[in-house]
XYZ file of C-alpha atoms in Angstrom:
664
model
C 107.450 -49.175 28.396
C 104.174 -49.865 26.735
C 102.342 -48.689 29.825
C 104.159 -45.385 29.852
C 103.325 -44.849 26.223
C 99.613 -45.344 26.834
C 99.709 -43.020 29.807
C 101.368 -40.298 27.754
C 98.745 -40.752 25.087
C 95.944 -40.262 27.553
C 97.558 -37.144 28.959
C 97.872 -35.592 25.524
C 94.200 -36.360 24.826
C 93.151 -34.739 28.056
C 95.189 -31.623 27.274
C 93.680 -31.446 23.819
C 90.133 -31.720 25.182
C 90.873 -29.092 27.797
C 92.245 -26.819 25.125
C 89.192 -27.282 22.996
C 86.837 -26.633 25.905
C 88.763 -23.464 26.918
C 88.086 -21.523 23.620
C 86.624 -18.024 24.343
C 83.079 -17.201 23.153
C 80.262 -14.684 23.751
C 77.742 -15.523 26.398
C 75.732 -12.349 25.783
C 76.174 -9.721 23.134
C 75.032 -6.091 23.386
C 71.563 -4.915 22.158
C 70.014 -1.528 21.248
C 69.607 0.863 24.123
C 67.729 4.156 24.486
C 68.633 6.643 27.199
C 67.579 10.149 28.110
C 70.233 12.898 28.040
C 72.458 12.990 31.168
C 71.556 9.446 32.196
C 73.982 6.476 32.412
C 73.496 3.739 29.921
C 75.018 0.232 29.984
C 75.900 -1.900 26.971
C 76.227 -5.534 28.110
C 78.843 -7.875 26.686
C 79.959 -11.125 28.511
C 82.500 -13.764 27.367
C 83.183 -17.388 28.402
C 86.850 -18.546 28.647
C 88.000 -15.039 27.929
C 91.707 -15.089 26.984
C 92.044 -11.813 25.150
C 91.365 -8.173 26.064
C 87.975 -6.408 25.886
C 87.556 -3.393 23.576
C 84.613 -1.145 22.409
C 84.133 0.673 19.105
C 81.727 3.579 18.434
C 80.886 4.273 14.841
C 83.962 2.104 13.975
C 86.369 4.001 16.245
C 87.960 2.427 19.365
C 86.775 3.989 22.597
C 89.298 4.421 25.364
C 88.717 3.902 29.077
C 87.765 7.287 30.521
C 86.658 7.100 34.118
C 84.371 10.152 33.884
C 82.795 8.909 30.645
C 83.362 5.298 29.643
C 83.918 2.552 32.136
C 84.761 -1.102 31.301
C 87.461 -3.698 32.114
C 89.949 -4.861 29.593
C 90.733 -8.241 31.272
C 87.804 -9.061 33.558
C 88.221 -12.330 35.401
C 84.520 -13.135 35.061
C 84.475 -12.265 31.332
C 82.150 -9.237 31.783
C 83.274 -6.740 29.148
C 80.152 -4.498 29.564
C 80.635 -0.721 29.238
C 78.915 2.054 31.181
C 78.358 5.366 29.338
C 78.085 8.133 31.881
C 76.257 11.461 31.398
C 74.964 10.428 27.997
C 74.917 13.128 25.366
C 73.475 13.136 21.914
C 76.551 14.666 20.325
C 79.087 12.306 22.029
C 77.371 9.033 22.649
C 74.567 8.544 20.154
C 75.677 6.112 17.470
C 76.529 2.514 16.573
C 78.485 0.522 19.232
C 80.372 -2.781 18.966
C 82.023 -5.144 21.533
C 85.320 -6.932 20.653
C 87.645 -9.437 22.432
C 91.228 -9.927 21.164
C 93.000 -13.338 20.878
C 94.407 -14.800 24.030
C 96.450 -17.349 22.019
C 96.848 -18.546 18.502
C 94.046 -21.013 19.090
C 91.493 -18.342 20.283
C 89.312 -16.529 17.775
C 88.868 -12.747 17.858
C 85.321 -12.037 19.069
C 83.337 -9.214 17.422
C 79.645 -8.539 18.217
C 77.175 -7.019 15.886
C 76.647 -3.248 15.882
C 73.954 -1.961 18.184
C 72.490 1.504 18.503
C 72.856 3.589 21.563
C 70.184 6.202 21.189
C 70.401 9.295 23.289
C 66.849 10.594 23.209
C 66.107 14.106 22.046
C 62.616 15.453 22.683
C 61.143 16.639 19.358
C 59.507 19.991 18.884
C 55.695 20.059 19.309
C 53.900 18.823 16.172
C 52.582 21.165 13.519
C 49.724 20.801 10.994
C 50.400 22.097 7.512
C 48.088 22.602 4.556
C 50.197 22.668 1.417
C 53.194 23.878 3.426
C 51.041 26.566 5.046
C 51.250 26.168 8.781
C 47.995 26.150 10.735
C 48.361 27.430 14.248
C 46.689 25.779 17.196
C 43.048 26.851 17.545
C 42.834 28.144 13.975
C 39.979 27.076 11.683
C 40.556 25.032 8.605
C 37.965 25.459 5.837
C 37.302 22.318 3.847
C 34.525 21.557 1.364
C 32.379 18.608 2.279
C 32.850 15.589 0.072
C 36.242 16.668 -1.243
C 39.442 14.772 -0.460
C 41.870 16.851 1.600
C 45.600 16.225 2.193
C 47.106 17.497 5.450
C 50.593 17.078 6.969
C 51.549 16.664 10.631
C 55.271 17.367 11.190
C 57.398 16.660 14.272
C 61.006 17.979 13.974
C 64.321 17.495 15.856
C 63.451 14.320 17.628
C 65.626 11.329 18.393
C 64.294 8.884 17.648
C 61.517 10.274 15.457
C 58.132 10.742 17.129
C 55.142 8.486 16.474
C 52.298 10.611 15.008
C 48.551 9.935 15.342
C 45.438 11.692 13.947
C 42.083 12.200 15.696
C 38.735 13.816 14.867
C 37.405 14.537 18.322
C 37.959 11.113 19.962
C 37.875 9.094 16.743
C 41.273 7.679 15.756
C 41.785 8.063 12.006
C 45.511 7.257 11.953
C 44.818 4.334 9.618
C 44.015 6.894 6.904
C 47.544 8.366 7.150
C 51.100 7.389 6.169
C 54.181 8.335 8.284
C 57.790 8.768 7.118
C 60.982 9.889 8.919
C 64.046 11.708 7.519
C 67.133 13.240 9.130
C 66.487 16.708 10.330
C 68.615 19.256 8.464
C 68.503 21.735 11.344
C 70.125 19.531 13.963
C 72.547 16.683 13.543
C 71.491 13.219 14.723
C 67.815 14.208 14.966
C 64.879 13.182 12.837
C 61.870 14.818 11.249
C 58.671 12.734 11.332
C 55.936 13.547 8.811
C 52.442 11.979 8.711
C 50.355 12.588 5.573
C 46.548 12.394 6.047
C 44.280 11.947 3.007
C 40.702 12.246 4.182
C 37.239 13.084 2.844
C 35.420 15.244 5.359
C 31.630 15.554 5.473
C 29.187 18.020 6.974
C 29.018 15.981 10.155
C 32.609 17.012 10.904
C 31.733 20.678 10.944
C 32.900 22.409 14.140
C 34.782 19.291 15.259
C 38.380 19.283 16.505
C 41.107 17.834 14.307
C 44.095 16.739 16.410
C 47.596 15.510 15.634
C 49.392 13.836 18.560
C 53.167 13.146 18.774
C 54.231 10.291 21.068
C 57.849 10.318 22.335
C 59.585 8.934 25.426
C 61.552 12.162 25.918
C 58.339 14.110 26.563
C 57.610 14.482 30.223
C 53.936 13.624 29.641
C 54.782 11.138 26.916
C 53.017 13.111 24.160
C 52.312 16.533 22.755
C 49.493 17.512 20.416
C 48.040 20.254 18.247
C 44.309 20.932 17.713
C 42.612 22.956 15.006
C 38.928 23.647 14.295
C 37.249 22.106 11.275
C 34.982 24.369 9.301
C 33.302 22.169 6.739
C 31.705 24.085 3.908
C 28.609 22.445 2.386
C 25.555 23.161 0.298
C 22.448 24.371 2.124
C 19.900 21.786 3.122
C 16.430 23.131 3.867
C 13.225 22.042 5.546
C 9.829 23.662 5.959
C 8.023 24.401 9.172
C 4.409 25.459 9.485
C 3.069 23.480 6.516
C -0.720 23.410 7.087
C -2.235 20.023 7.845
C -5.865 21.206 7.826
C -7.815 23.357 5.417
C -6.764 27.000 5.502
C -9.836 29.102 6.100
C -9.978 32.668 4.857
C -9.186 35.106 7.657
C -7.011 32.690 9.642
C -3.278 33.148 10.386
C -0.588 31.170 8.579
C 3.175 31.227 9.073
C 5.702 29.435 6.857
C 9.354 29.071 7.829
C 12.196 27.808 5.685
C 15.086 26.548 7.819
C 18.473 26.091 6.158
C 21.409 24.028 7.373
C 24.445 25.445 5.590
C 28.056 26.526 6.032
C 28.644 29.323 5.397
C 25.260 30.743 6.305
C 22.778 30.794 3.435
C 20.233 33.349 2.244
C 16.590 32.232 2.024
C 14.604 33.144 -1.079
C 10.814 32.767 -1.461
C 9.029 32.594 -4.808
C 5.270 32.779 -5.417
C 3.607 31.127 -8.372
C 2.236 33.722 -10.739
C 4.899 36.267 -9.761
C 7.857 36.706 -12.044
C 10.222 38.038 -9.388
C 11.321 37.194 -5.864
C 8.490 37.222 -3.340
C 10.574 37.547 -0.121
C 14.219 37.272 0.993
C 13.890 36.031 4.545
C 13.416 32.743 6.278
C 9.786 33.288 7.360
C 6.653 34.631 5.687
C 3.481 35.318 7.662
C -0.188 35.882 6.808
C -1.994 37.414 9.768
C -5.360 37.349 7.998
C -4.995 35.246 4.919
C -7.261 35.910 1.963
C -8.185 34.007 -1.161
C -5.772 36.194 -3.128
C -2.942 34.566 -1.157
C -3.700 31.150 -2.647
C -0.599 30.054 -4.564
C 2.407 27.750 -4.539
C 5.182 29.134 -2.356
C 8.694 27.856 -3.044
C 11.725 28.408 -0.834
C 15.413 27.762 -1.518
C 18.726 28.641 0.154
C 21.980 29.812 -1.408
C 25.545 30.298 -0.156
C 28.995 30.491 -1.726
C 29.097 26.720 -2.137
C 25.874 26.565 -4.138
C 22.093 26.476 -3.998
C 19.854 24.008 -2.207
C 16.977 22.074 -3.636
C 13.604 23.826 -3.803
C 10.714 23.007 -1.487
C 7.171 24.008 -2.375
C 4.127 24.344 -0.157
C 0.672 24.845 -1.618
C -1.483 27.457 0.083
C -5.091 26.842 -0.874
C -7.347 29.242 1.007
C -10.812 27.815 1.564
C -13.884 30.029 1.825
C -17.592 29.485 2.154
C -19.840 29.563 -0.908
C -21.541 32.780 -1.903
C -24.394 33.136 -4.390
C -23.446 35.703 -6.996
C -26.449 35.588 -9.307
C -29.638 33.619 -10.019
C -31.298 34.013 -13.398
C -33.952 34.571 -14.467
C -35.491 36.097 -11.428
C -37.177 36.845 -9.243
C -40.157 35.641 -11.329
C -40.436 34.096 -14.761
C -43.368 32.923 -16.857
C -43.189 29.893 -19.160
C -45.787 28.552 -21.550
C -47.032 25.015 -20.924
C -44.966 22.283 -22.616
C -42.180 24.699 -23.527
C -38.578 24.518 -22.267
C -36.858 26.806 -19.776
C -33.839 26.892 -17.516
C -32.811 28.402 -14.198
C -29.165 29.345 -13.627
C -27.289 29.734 -10.353
C -23.793 31.232 -10.139
C -21.810 30.929 -6.897
C -18.204 31.184 -5.779
C -16.398 29.201 -3.127
C -13.369 27.022 -2.455
C -13.700 24.104 -2.839
C -15.936 24.815 -5.838
C -19.509 24.621 -4.598
C -21.977 21.903 -5.405
C -25.491 22.913 -6.456
C -28.973 21.655 -5.639
C -32.181 23.112 -7.063
C -35.171 22.766 -4.722
C -38.886 23.305 -5.313
C -41.304 23.996 -2.473
C -43.920 21.237 -2.382
C -46.009 22.247 0.641
C -46.738 25.114 2.957
C -44.125 23.696 5.334
C -41.007 25.882 4.884
C -38.655 22.898 5.343
C -40.326 20.595 2.814
C -38.688 20.940 -0.564
C -38.283 18.611 -3.529
C -34.953 18.181 -5.315
C -35.131 19.095 -8.980
C -31.498 19.162 -10.086
C -27.838 18.922 -9.034
C -26.147 21.299 -11.463
C -25.721 25.024 -11.542
C -28.250 25.131 -14.380
C -31.652 23.504 -14.034
C -32.999 22.513 -17.460
C -36.753 21.855 -17.806
C -37.340 20.505 -21.297
C -41.091 20.028 -21.067
C -42.705 22.444 -18.634
C -45.897 21.278 -16.961
C -47.912 22.703 -14.110
C -46.043 20.301 -11.789
C -43.001 22.580 -12.209
C -44.928 25.705 -11.262
C -43.995 27.126 -7.898
C -41.153 28.532 -5.795
C -37.535 27.503 -6.424
C -34.260 28.176 -4.691
C -30.640 27.261 -5.364
C -28.476 25.829 -2.555
C -24.679 26.049 -2.960
C -22.485 24.057 -0.578
C -18.919 22.935 -0.026
C -16.956 21.126 2.703
C -14.233 22.837 4.744
C -12.421 20.920 7.474
C -15.024 18.145 7.233
C -17.865 20.599 7.878
C -20.485 21.384 5.259
C -21.059 25.045 4.510
C -24.330 26.010 2.798
C -25.900 29.144 1.397
C -29.397 29.595 -0.099
C -30.230 31.854 -2.985
C -33.206 34.155 -3.159
C -36.426 32.415 -4.116
C -37.439 32.311 -7.762
C -41.076 31.966 -8.836
C -41.829 29.922 -11.948
C -45.292 30.682 -13.361
C -46.734 28.304 -15.993
C -49.471 29.458 -18.379
C -51.423 27.474 -20.931
C -54.318 25.170 -21.495
C -55.689 23.131 -18.577
C -53.650 20.058 -17.592
C -54.711 17.046 -15.576
C -52.023 16.152 -13.025
C -52.147 12.377 -13.410
C -48.978 11.691 -11.431
C -50.387 12.978 -8.136
C -52.319 10.923 -5.611
C -55.336 13.224 -5.782
C -56.141 12.285 -9.371
C -57.968 8.949 -9.653
C -58.015 6.550 -12.571
C -60.505 4.061 -11.117
C -62.937 4.116 -8.213
C -64.463 0.962 -6.668
C -67.480 1.384 -4.396
C -69.835 -1.024 -2.721
C -73.490 -0.919 -3.723
C -75.670 1.592 -1.847
C -72.607 3.574 -0.749
C -71.564 7.053 -1.953
C -68.827 7.206 -4.631
C -66.295 10.075 -4.633
C -64.549 10.816 -7.915
C -61.675 13.291 -7.545
C -59.504 14.875 -10.249
C -56.660 17.348 -9.692
C -55.756 19.799 -12.481
C -54.085 23.127 -13.120
C -55.087 25.969 -15.394
C -53.630 29.408 -16.040
C -55.604 31.414 -16.981
C -58.402 30.162 -14.773
C -60.880 27.708 -16.310
C -63.853 29.302 -18.079
C -66.031 26.218 -17.830
C -65.702 22.929 -15.956
C -68.287 20.156 -16.204
C -68.693 16.398 -15.657
C -69.952 14.189 -18.454
C -71.240 10.583 -18.494
C -73.491 8.987 -21.032
C -75.678 11.767 -22.342
C -75.525 13.703 -19.086
C -73.482 16.867 -18.457
C -73.207 18.520 -15.094
C -71.308 21.757 -14.453
C -69.212 22.007 -11.327
C -71.035 23.578 -8.425
C -74.381 22.026 -9.483
C -76.474 19.021 -8.477
C -78.621 16.617 -10.504
C -80.650 14.017 -8.629
C -78.079 11.862 -6.796
C -75.111 13.450 -8.636
C -73.341 16.336 -6.895
C -70.580 18.238 -8.797
C -68.885 20.194 -6.077
C -67.400 23.618 -6.829
C -63.717 23.715 -7.709
C -61.413 23.937 -4.682
C -58.147 25.891 -5.262
C -55.047 24.050 -4.061
C -53.378 25.617 -1.039
C -49.860 24.773 -2.206
C -49.787 24.936 -5.985
C -50.968 28.139 -7.500
C -53.479 27.915 -10.393
C -54.343 24.332 -9.465
C -57.756 22.978 -8.451
C -59.524 19.938 -7.178
C -62.753 18.775 -8.829
C -65.000 16.281 -7.038
C -68.088 14.392 -8.236
C -70.234 12.586 -5.656
C -72.551 9.766 -6.740
C -74.895 8.960 -3.892
C -75.980 5.401 -3.071
C -74.602 3.799 -6.185
C -76.036 0.710 -7.830
C -74.994 -1.448 -10.749
C -76.243 1.062 -13.309
C -73.696 3.614 -12.101
C -70.719 1.517 -13.217
C -69.354 3.601 -16.070
C -66.732 6.257 -16.908
C -67.181 9.805 -15.682
C -65.234 12.468 -17.586
C -64.204 15.890 -16.334
C -63.896 18.572 -19.027
C -61.970 21.803 -18.402
C -61.823 24.766 -20.769
C -59.969 28.094 -20.698
C -58.927 30.610 -23.293
C -55.758 28.597 -24.089
C -57.475 25.268 -24.748
C -59.253 22.372 -23.143
C -58.454 19.096 -21.343
C -60.497 16.096 -20.183
C -59.972 13.059 -17.998
C -62.166 10.006 -17.437
C -62.436 8.007 -14.218
C -64.006 4.543 -14.225
C -66.502 3.800 -11.459
C -67.098 0.143 -10.573
C -69.942 -0.835 -8.289
C -69.469 -4.156 -6.485
C -72.645 -6.241 -5.860
C -72.758 -8.161 -2.555
C -72.377 -11.945 -3.023
C -75.463 -14.058 -1.930
C -75.198 -17.014 0.499
C -76.527 -19.486 -2.082
C -73.718 -18.589 -4.483
C -71.128 -19.144 -1.735
C -72.611 -22.559 -0.866
C -72.657 -23.553 -4.529
C -69.017 -22.682 -4.967
C -68.017 -24.732 -1.903
C -70.024 -27.781 -3.032
C -68.545 -27.563 -6.511
C -64.997 -27.490 -5.136
C -65.640 -30.561 -2.963
C -67.133 -32.503 -5.921
C -64.179 -31.604 -8.128
C -61.757 -32.834 -5.440
C -63.581 -36.206 -5.177
C -63.536 -36.683 -8.962
C -59.793 -36.054 -9.080
C -59.171 -38.679 -6.362
C -61.304 -41.303 -8.224
C -59.467 -40.677 -11.499
C -56.068 -41.074 -9.853
C -57.075 -44.397 -8.216
C -58.486 -45.706 -11.516
C -55.320 -44.850 -13.391
C -53.117 -46.604 -10.826
C -55.219 -49.804 -10.969
C -55.436 -49.745 -14.755
C -51.644 -49.653 -15.033
C -51.244 -52.667 -12.733
C -53.921 -54.657 -14.571
C -52.292 -53.899 -17.926
C -49.107 -55.675 -16.880
C -50.855 -58.718 -15.392
C -53.926 -59.444 -17.533
C -52.073 -62.241 -19.440
C -49.918 -64.860 -17.866
C -47.123 -64.155 -20.311
C -46.747 -60.584 -19.119
C -45.252 -61.431 -15.740
C -42.457 -64.011 -15.650
C -42.809 -66.608 -12.953
C -39.203 -66.284 -11.883
C -36.280 -63.982 -12.212
C -34.553 -66.520 -14.412
C -37.205 -66.076 -17.108
C -36.269 -62.419 -17.347
C -32.634 -63.240 -17.644
C -31.958 -62.306 -14.012
C -29.893 -64.313 -11.600
C -30.057 -63.955 -7.868
C -26.784 -63.975 -6.045
C -26.275 -63.211 -2.393
C -29.735 -61.747 -2.185
C -29.147 -59.327 -5.089
C -30.434 -59.527 -8.643
C -28.040 -59.411 -11.587
C -28.824 -58.980 -15.269
C -26.658 -61.578 -16.922
C -29.414 -62.800 -19.295
C -30.883 -59.496 -20.519
C -32.059 -59.403 -24.139
C -30.248 -56.682 -26.067
C -32.341 -54.099 -27.886
C -31.272 -55.310 -31.356
C -33.075 -58.627 -30.649
C -36.297 -56.859 -31.580
C -35.069 -56.502 -35.153
C -34.064 -60.140 -35.915
C -34.253 -61.637 -39.433
C -37.821 -62.200 -40.493
C -37.111 -65.637 -41.927
C -35.586 -66.831 -38.700
C -38.549 -65.490 -36.829
C -40.950 -67.228 -39.197
C -39.222 -70.589 -38.846
C -39.201 -70.361 -35.111
C -42.857 -69.413 -35.135
C -43.857 -72.356 -37.312
C -42.019 -74.734 -34.991
C -43.816 -73.286 -32.020
C -47.198 -73.560 -33.732
C -46.621 -77.262 -34.269
C -46.036 -77.790 -30.572
C -49.206 -75.915 -29.675
C -51.733 -76.358 -32.488
C -54.647 -75.295 -30.352
C -52.961 -72.127 -29.164
C -53.301 -68.862 -30.990
C -50.295 -67.253 -32.602
C -47.822 -66.218 -29.903
C -47.238 -62.640 -28.959
C -43.981 -61.028 -29.999
C -42.199 -59.672 -26.929
C -38.811 -58.468 -25.736
C -37.351 -58.539 -22.300
C -36.223 -55.096 -21.199
C -34.038 -55.099 -18.085
C -34.716 -52.273 -15.686
C -32.008 -51.407 -13.220
C -32.738 -52.571 -9.710
C -32.620 -49.853 -7.025
C -29.788 -50.178 -4.593
C -30.355 -50.117 -0.867
C -27.126 -48.169 -0.370
C -27.254 -44.995 -2.429
C -23.611 -44.243 -1.634
C -22.277 -47.603 -2.994
C -20.796 -47.370 -6.509
C -22.497 -49.448 -9.227
C -20.892 -52.686 -10.398
C -20.408 -53.505 -14.006
C -23.587 -55.569 -14.007
C -25.522 -52.779 -12.314
C -24.346 -50.230 -14.844
C -25.948 -52.202 -17.681
C -29.343 -51.182 -19.017
C -32.080 -53.525 -17.865
C -35.303 -54.228 -19.660
C -38.799 -55.253 -18.600
C -40.700 -57.879 -20.507
C -43.314 -56.204 -22.645
C -45.649 -58.146 -25.006
C -47.132 -56.765 -28.173
C -50.320 -58.277 -29.655
C -49.531 -59.078 -33.303
C -51.900 -57.878 -35.957
C -54.061 -60.550 -37.532
C -53.322 -61.515 -41.086
C -55.979 -61.434 -43.694
C -56.216 -65.217 -43.816
C -56.689 -65.369 -40.036
C -59.296 -62.665 -39.837
C -61.898 -64.994 -41.226
C -61.243 -67.392 -38.369
C-alpha cells in the first residue's frame, strides 16, 4: 500500500513537470520590414509548445486568411505562425502589425508580440531647393552676397519612408551644416515630406560653383535623385595693378598701367590723377605712348559695382629727364675789383633735381679744370687774381644708375686792381738756398690789371728795373703767363753767388691802382772744410770716452759707499734680521720704520752703556735696518706673507759731533 502511494506521487510529479515544460512561448517575434510595391513580404512569428491558434492584427484589426493576399496557418504543427503579404500595396498593407496566439488551455498564456511596421516603400518626388518658399529650378542661378548667412530648404515630398537628404558644394559634403525633419505629406496618405534646412555663409570662392541637394531612397532605381543650381556669389571688387614701373621712367618712353578687378557683378574701373579735380579715365587701362614730364603724378584706380567700392591703389609716375641749363648769370663776361665779392649763378632743370659743380680752367689743357663750388650759386667773398679766368657750370643727375651731365656756356671772370703777389702758387718763392759760386734764381709770380707801370728789384741800396742788368745781377723782363691772363713771372738771376749775397731781394710792382712788393731771402751755403769735419769727429769720440769714464766712476763710487766701513755690510743674514729657510731668505727680523724715532732718553741710556763697553771706540753710528724685498726666481709664483712685507737695507748715518767733542 505504501509502495503504491509513492508511485502515484511520482506520477503526479512527472505530470506536473511535463505540464510546466509544455507552456507555449515565442521563439521569434516579428520585426520591422520594408518592401517595394507589388513585392511579397514575410512577417516571422514562431512559437514553442503552441496550444492555441495563430492570429495577426494590422493597425489593431484582425486580419483574415486570404489566399490571394494574406497567407498563414492558424494551428501549425511546428509553431510557425509567420504571415506572407502578397502583392504589397501602400494603401492596404502599410501599417503596424502584431502576432498573437490564443490559449490552448487554462494553463497557457495568450501570446501577443509587439507591434512592428510593415513599410511599403513609396518613391518620393525628386528633391527641390527653395529660397524663402521660392522654388529654384535645376540649373538656375542663385545670387548670394559673400559673407552673409543664407538659409535654403531642400524638400522631398510623397516618400515612404521619408528620403535622406544631403547637401554638396561641388564635391564637398556640407550636410553637417543642415538639419532635417520629416512630417506626413498632406497630398498623399501614408507618405512623408522630408525637409533639410541649410544655414551657410558663402564666400567669393564659391562663385560659379554647383550647389547640390541629393535625396537617398531605396525606392529609387538608382538609389538617389538630386537637384543642382548655380551659385552666383556677389562680392566687393578686389583690384590689383599691372605695369607698375620698376625702373626710372625716362621722358619719351612708353608706359602702360592696368587696373584689374575681381568682382561679381562686373565692376567699373575709375582712374584719378593727382592735381585733377575730376575723373581722369573710366577704363581698366591707361597708356602713355611717349610720356612727358607733364604726366608726372600719382595715379589712383578703384573699382565699383552694385555691392560697393574697392580699396584704392596708387602708383606714382615720376618721369625722369636729363638736366638742361636754363641760365648762367652774369655772363658771358664780368669784371670784379680786387678783394671785392661776387657770385656766379647757374639755373638748370632736370629730374631728379640736378647737382651743380662750378669749374675753373687751370691750364691750356681743355680737360683740366679746378672745382670751385658745389651749389647752383658760386660765392666769392674775397676776389683775388687766383679767381680770374674761365668758368663753367656742370649740372648732373642720375637716371637708371647712369649719370647724365650738361655743361653751361663758359663765363669769363676778369679781376682788376692793384698788383697782387700770388704766394700760394709754386712759382712764387719765399726762400732760395744756393751753393757758393753757383747762380741763384729768384722767381716771383704776380698778377696786375691794368698792366704794371714799373717793376723793379731792390736789395740794400740797389734798385734794378726788370729787363736790365747790373754787374752779376740780371733782372729778366716780365714773362706773361700762358694760362692766367694779366699774370706775369719776374725772375732775378744772381751769378756766382758768395757769402755777401745772402740777403733779401724785394720785387716792387706798381700800376695805376696801387703797388705791391714781395721779398725773397737768398742764403748762400759755404762748403765745409776737411779740417772742420775731422775736428767734429774727434770731438764726438772724446765726448763718448768721457761719458764712459763717468759712468764707471759712478758705479764704483756707489759700491764703495756701502762697504767703506765694516758696519755697513752685515756679516750674515741674521744680522739684518733675515733667516734662511730652504734656500730662501725671509724677513722675520726686519726693523720697522718707527724704530728710527725711538725715545731720546732710551737711546741715550743705551748709548752710555755701549760707550762703557768700548771706551776707546768713537761714538757709534745711528743706523736702521731697512729690509728690501728679495727677487723671486719664479715671476709667476704669488708672494707669501713674508715676501709681501717691506724689507729694509742697513744704512748708517754719521752722527754730528757735539760741541764738547769737537775739541777732541
